[in-house]
Amino acid sequence: MIALIDCNSFYASCEQVFRPHLWGKPVVVLSNNDGCVIAANREAKALTEIPMFEPVFKIKEQLSKNNVTAFSSNYTFYGEMSQRVMNILHQFSPHIEVYSIDESFIDLTGIISAEPTVYAAEIRDRIFRYTGLPVGVGIAKTKVLAKVANRIAKKFHKELNTVYVIDTEEKRIKALKWLKIEDVWGIGRQHAKRLQKIGVHTAYDFTKLSPGWVRRYMTVVGLRIWDELNGRPRLGIQELPKPKKGIGTAKSFGKPLEDLSLIEEACAYYISEVAEVLRAQKSCANYINVFLHTNRFSVKDAQYANSITITLPVATNDTLSLIVAAKKALYQIYKPGYRFKKVGVNLLGIIPQEFVQGNLFYPEKKNVQALMDVFDRLNYKYGKAKVYSALCGNRKKEWQLIQEERGPRYTTRWDELAVVQTKKQSP
DNA sequence: TCTGGGGTCCTAGGACCC
DNA sequence: TCTGGGGTCCTAGGACCC
């Protein structure tokens, strides 16, 4: 059996943990630049139709009318809370796949002696007791079915206490007949549309299709889902995270930019971020990709978007030479006269640093690794971007994110710890 | 005025090899 | 007149996830 543990409205729940006055109140969390709603807790969802990814400016009134508290996203904080949850899960099984920031699969084969429902409840309770975060637990024979069980656990949380186990054929059929096809994990908008056209409306209908049809129109990916829904495991627990194939970052500017020199600075800054990740996994990149585009939602602005991938003479993880390469790439795609909204960089062709092939015509730079090591240690010790290349400029305010409502980083900064208020003693 | 960011996997088709 | 057969590697694009 496999269990899927998934935190409820994770970001919103994190924001509530250290703020008792918000318990039971509607809370939403906004994307970068406070642009869209990316998480809403149960109270916020119940209040009103707040569609996920709805631009904030369209529902601003609705939010304030209903006293919904909105937070800018605070990823440092969420990442650390996630770590706590995952650590607790290790107490329940040695085989765990951390699937995303807020959910994990754990393999229960040979582990549970108790009733699965009792075990699931214990997982839920311990996580809540240690972290204050509510979770749902679904247990079934395959990962896709565990997802289904988890969905049921959350949907009928009042009756089921947020845990559900699919352990009989009857329960499986009943669950699949209930689940709409577009809600099946791995079936997105496009496939759902095509399936509905041929009369497939529930997960159950889907399991009755011929494997040949599924293979033909949905590739082997669809076929795996089909098998898993039918109770045949096809997706294993991926315990060790695979090394990343690409590392990238891209962020919208706080306001549109025309000036190449400002875009260059943002680009250089993003390179510093991804190069740090690259070094942390002891790898080097062979290619670098840079892209740039205007605001596609704007009707009045002229639109332009371009992207370029260049091959580096030698695979590297040196921030300084990566910045130089990225700037060269940027010059090739930048066009004056447009209002740009976003620049992004990707490091590709990632290989372990000990496999780097030298280049006869580009002699190795001396002491680069040592320099980067000093960068990383200083920034680790004294905080993000304490030391950086001058190419990142000093005008960050011009392009950086807007985050007006970010809460304290309760768990990672001494100066932002939660304060417990005590009554003043009268003299 | 204001619309997120970071990923994975699969396939088809082109370019190339002997 | 007749123009093969068996491969690999790479990339763009599409679909999906949180």
PDB file of N, CA and C in Angstrom, chain A residues 346-393:
ATOM      1  N   ASN A 346      18.140  29.963 -18.008  1.00  0.00           N
ATOM      2  CA  ASN A 346      18.143  28.525 -17.731  1.00  0.00           C
ATOM      3  C   ASN A 346      19.541  27.984 -17.944  1.00  0.00           C
ATOM      4  N   LEU A 347      19.999  27.166 -17.026  1.00  0.00           N
ATOM      5  CA  LEU A 347      21.257  26.456 -17.228  1.00  0.00           C
ATOM      6  C   LEU A 347      20.905  25.044 -17.647  1.00  0.00           C
ATOM      7  N   LEU A 348      21.489  24.595 -18.760  1.00  0.00           N
ATOM      8  CA  LEU A 348      21.119  23.297 -19.324  1.00  0.00           C
ATOM      9  C   LEU A 348      22.374  22.452 -19.557  1.00  0.00           C
ATOM     10  N   GLY A 349      22.149  21.217 -19.961  1.00  0.00           N
ATOM     11  CA  GLY A 349      23.272  20.324 -20.215  1.00  0.00           C
ATOM     12  C   GLY A 349      24.084  20.160 -18.949  1.00  0.00           C
ATOM     13  N   ILE A 350      23.386  19.817 -17.881  1.00  0.00           N
ATOM     14  CA  ILE A 350      24.040  19.779 -16.576  1.00  0.00           C
ATOM     15  C   ILE A 350      24.751  18.449 -16.354  1.00  0.00           C
ATOM     16  N   ILE A 351      26.003  18.522 -15.973  1.00  0.00           N
ATOM     17  CA  ILE A 351      26.805  17.317 -15.745  1.00  0.00           C
ATOM     18  C   ILE A 351      27.541  17.443 -14.403  1.00  0.00           C
ATOM     19  N   PRO A 352      27.902  16.320 -13.826  1.00  0.00           N
ATOM     20  CA  PRO A 352      28.675  16.383 -12.574  1.00  0.00           C
ATOM     21  C   PRO A 352      29.984  17.132 -12.814  1.00  0.00           C
ATOM     22  N   GLN A 353      30.410  17.931 -11.846  1.00  0.00           N
ATOM     23  CA  GLN A 353      31.569  18.784 -12.113  1.00  0.00           C
ATOM     24  C   GLN A 353      32.854  17.998 -12.374  1.00  0.00           C
ATOM     25  N   GLU A 354      32.912  16.736 -11.868  1.00  0.00           N
ATOM     26  CA  GLU A 354      34.150  15.992 -12.121  1.00  0.00           C
ATOM     27  C   GLU A 354      34.223  15.434 -13.537  1.00  0.00           C
ATOM     28  N   PHE A 355      33.130  15.542 -14.310  1.00  0.00           N
ATOM     29  CA  PHE A 355      33.149  15.035 -15.696  1.00  0.00           C
ATOM     30  C   PHE A 355      33.386  16.126 -16.723  1.00  0.00           C
ATOM     31  N   VAL A 356      33.726  17.320 -16.276  1.00  0.00           N
ATOM     32  CA  VAL A 356      33.867  18.417 -17.233  1.00  0.00           C
ATOM     33  C   VAL A 356      35.040  18.165 -18.172  1.00  0.00           C
ATOM     34  N   GLN A 357      34.737  18.304 -19.456  1.00  0.00           N
ATOM     35  CA  GLN A 357      35.756  18.104 -20.489  1.00  0.00           C
ATOM     36  C   GLN A 357      36.454  19.432 -20.759  1.00  0.00           C
ATOM     37  N   GLY A 358      37.777  19.449 -20.666  1.00  0.00           N
ATOM     38  CA  GLY A 358      38.501  20.697 -20.906  1.00  0.00           C
ATOM     39  C   GLY A 358      38.444  21.113 -22.365  1.00  0.00           C
ATOM     40  N   ASN A 359      38.823  22.348 -22.619  1.00  0.00           N
ATOM     41  CA  ASN A 359      38.854  22.844 -23.993  1.00  0.00           C
ATOM     42  C   ASN A 359      40.250  23.406 -24.246  1.00  0.00           C
ATOM     43  N   LEU A 360      40.892  22.854 -25.260  1.00  0.00           N
ATOM     44  CA  LEU A 360      42.276  23.208 -25.570  1.00  0.00           C
ATOM     45  C   LEU A 360      42.466  24.710 -25.751  1.00  0.00           C
ATOM     46  N   PHE A 361      41.409  25.356 -26.301  1.00  0.00           N
ATOM     47  CA  PHE A 361      41.561  26.771 -26.653  1.00  0.00           C
ATOM     48  C   PHE A 361      41.102  27.735 -25.560  1.00  0.00           C
ATOM     49  N   TYR A 362      40.561  27.179 -24.502  1.00  0.00           N
ATOM     50  CA  TYR A 362      40.171  28.017 -23.365  1.00  0.00           C
ATOM     51  C   TYR A 362      40.816  27.487 -22.097  1.00  0.00           C
ATOM     52  N   PRO A 363      42.035  27.903 -21.857  1.00  0.00           N
ATOM     53  CA  PRO A 363      42.722  27.362 -20.698  1.00  0.00           C
ATOM     54  C   PRO A 363      41.921  27.632 -19.416  1.00  0.00           C
ATOM     55  N   GLU A 364      42.001  26.709 -18.540  1.00  0.00           N
ATOM     56  CA  GLU A 364      41.254  26.802 -17.278  1.00  0.00           C
ATOM     57  C   GLU A 364      41.625  28.073 -16.514  1.00  0.00           C
ATOM     58  N   LYS A 365      40.592  28.743 -15.991  1.00  0.00           N
ATOM     59  CA  LYS A 365      40.895  29.918 -15.165  1.00  0.00           C
ATOM     60  C   LYS A 365      41.370  29.444 -13.793  1.00  0.00           C
ATOM     61  N   LYS A 366      42.351  30.130 -13.276  1.00  0.00           N
ATOM     62  CA  LYS A 366      42.907  29.718 -11.991  1.00  0.00           C
ATOM     63  C   LYS A 366      42.022  30.198 -10.835  1.00  0.00           C
ATOM     64  N   ASN A 367      41.931  29.382  -9.843  1.00  0.00           N
ATOM     65  CA  ASN A 367      41.317  29.797  -8.571  1.00  0.00           C
ATOM     66  C   ASN A 367      39.828  30.119  -8.603  1.00  0.00           C
ATOM     67  N   VAL A 368      39.166  29.783  -9.724  1.00  0.00           N
ATOM     68  CA  VAL A 368      37.747  30.112  -9.815  1.00  0.00           C
ATOM     69  C   VAL A 368      36.938  29.347  -8.771  1.00  0.00           C
ATOM     70  N   GLN A 369      37.231  28.062  -8.643  1.00  0.00           N
ATOM     71  CA  GLN A 369      36.477  27.263  -7.679  1.00  0.00           C
ATOM     72  C   GLN A 369      36.637  27.806  -6.263  1.00  0.00           C
ATOM     73  N   ALA A 370      37.868  28.211  -5.962  1.00  0.00           N
ATOM     74  CA  ALA A 370      38.121  28.733  -4.614  1.00  0.00           C
ATOM     75  C   ALA A 370      37.334  30.018  -4.383  1.00  0.00           C
ATOM     76  N   LEU A 371      37.291  30.859  -5.420  1.00  0.00           N
ATOM     77  CA  LEU A 371      36.559  32.123  -5.296  1.00  0.00           C
ATOM     78  C   LEU A 371      35.067  31.864  -5.071  1.00  0.00           C
ATOM     79  N   MET A 372      34.514  30.939  -5.883  1.00  0.00           N
ATOM     80  CA  MET A 372      33.090  30.628  -5.753  1.00  0.00           C
ATOM     81  C   MET A 372      32.788  30.037  -4.378  1.00  0.00           C
ATOM     82  N   ASP A 373      33.741  29.274  -3.899  1.00  0.00           N
ATOM     83  CA  ASP A 373      33.576  28.675  -2.583  1.00  0.00           C
ATOM     84  C   ASP A 373      33.460  29.767  -1.510  1.00  0.00           C
ATOM     85  N   VAL A 374      34.266  30.790  -1.658  1.00  0.00           N
ATOM     86  CA  VAL A 374      34.214  31.910  -0.706  1.00  0.00           C
ATOM     87  C   VAL A 374      32.872  32.640  -0.820  1.00  0.00           C
ATOM     88  N   PHE A 375      32.433  32.888  -2.053  1.00  0.00           N
ATOM     89  CA  PHE A 375      31.101  33.482  -2.294  1.00  0.00           C
ATOM     90  C   PHE A 375      30.036  32.716  -1.511  1.00  0.00           C
ATOM     91  N   ASP A 376      30.026  31.401  -1.772  1.00  0.00           N
ATOM     92  CA  ASP A 376      28.946  30.586  -1.216  1.00  0.00           C
ATOM     93  C   ASP A 376      28.984  30.565   0.299  1.00  0.00           C
ATOM     94  N   ARG A 377      30.198  30.490   0.848  1.00  0.00           N
ATOM     95  CA  ARG A 377      30.281  30.412   2.312  1.00  0.00           C
ATOM     96  C   ARG A 377      29.869  31.719   2.977  1.00  0.00           C
ATOM     97  N   LEU A 378      30.284  32.833   2.367  1.00  0.00           N
ATOM     98  CA  LEU A 378      29.886  34.125   2.935  1.00  0.00           C
ATOM     99  C   LEU A 378      28.375  34.319   2.857  1.00  0.00           C
ATOM    100  N   ASN A 379      27.824  33.972   1.704  1.00  0.00           N
ATOM    101  CA  ASN A 379      26.375  34.174   1.545  1.00  0.00           C
ATOM    102  C   ASN A 379      25.561  33.231   2.407  1.00  0.00           C
ATOM    103  N   TYR A 380      26.129  32.066   2.669  1.00  0.00           N
ATOM    104  CA  TYR A 380      25.432  31.148   3.558  1.00  0.00           C
ATOM    105  C   TYR A 380      25.440  31.686   4.985  1.00  0.00           C
ATOM    106  N   LYS A 381      26.620  32.173   5.359  1.00  0.00           N
ATOM    107  CA  LYS A 381      26.781  32.610   6.738  1.00  0.00           C
ATOM    108  C   LYS A 381      26.073  33.932   7.025  1.00  0.00           C
ATOM    109  N   TYR A 382      26.174  34.882   6.103  1.00  0.00           N
ATOM    110  CA  TYR A 382      25.668  36.228   6.402  1.00  0.00           C
ATOM    111  C   TYR A 382      24.350  36.564   5.705  1.00  0.00           C
ATOM    112  N   GLY A 383      23.817  35.612   4.916  1.00  0.00           N
ATOM    113  CA  GLY A 383      22.526  35.877   4.284  1.00  0.00           C
ATOM    114  C   GLY A 383      22.656  36.052   2.783  1.00  0.00           C
ATOM    115  N   LYS A 384      21.538  35.782   2.124  1.00  0.00           N
ATOM    116  CA  LYS A 384      21.467  35.789   0.663  1.00  0.00           C
ATOM    117  C   LYS A 384      22.048  37.067   0.047  1.00  0.00           C
ATOM    118  N   ALA A 385      22.875  36.879  -0.983  1.00  0.00           N
ATOM    119  CA  ALA A 385      23.401  37.984  -1.790  1.00  0.00           C
ATOM    120  C   ALA A 385      24.109  39.064  -0.977  1.00  0.00           C
ATOM    121  N   LYS A 386      24.862  38.640   0.028  1.00  0.00           N
ATOM    122  CA  LYS A 386      25.697  39.607   0.739  1.00  0.00           C
ATOM    123  C   LYS A 386      26.906  39.950  -0.124  1.00  0.00           C
ATOM    124  N   VAL A 387      27.399  38.970  -0.866  1.00  0.00           N
ATOM    125  CA  VAL A 387      28.497  39.215  -1.804  1.00  0.00           C
ATOM    126  C   VAL A 387      27.971  38.894  -3.194  1.00  0.00           C
ATOM    127  N   TYR A 388      28.169  39.810  -4.144  1.00  0.00           N
ATOM    128  CA  TYR A 388      27.687  39.517  -5.502  1.00  0.00           C
ATOM    129  C   TYR A 388      28.511  40.275  -6.516  1.00  0.00           C
ATOM    130  N   SER A 389      28.360  39.899  -7.763  1.00  0.00           N
ATOM    131  CA  SER A 389      29.106  40.547  -8.835  1.00  0.00           C
ATOM    132  C   SER A 389      28.582  41.954  -9.054  1.00  0.00           C
ATOM    133  N   ALA A 390      29.499  42.881  -9.349  1.00  0.00           N
ATOM    134  CA  ALA A 390      29.078  44.262  -9.613  1.00  0.00           C
ATOM    135  C   ALA A 390      28.199  44.343 -10.861  1.00  0.00           C
ATOM    136  N   LEU A 391      28.261  43.314 -11.689  1.00  0.00           N
ATOM    137  CA  LEU A 391      27.414  43.304 -12.895  1.00  0.00           C
ATOM    138  C   LEU A 391      25.928  43.222 -12.547  1.00  0.00           C
ATOM    139  N   CYS A 392      25.625  42.805 -11.327  1.00  0.00           N
ATOM    140  CA  CYS A 392      24.217  42.771 -10.899  1.00  0.00           C
ATOM    141  C   CYS A 392      23.717  44.182 -10.576  1.00  0.00           C
ATOM    142  N   GLY A 393      24.642  45.123 -10.526  1.00  0.00           N
ATOM    143  CA  GLY A 393      24.253  46.514 -10.340  1.00  0.00           C
ATOM    144  C   GLY A 393      23.788  46.813  -8.934  1.00  0.00           C
TER     145      GLY A 393
END
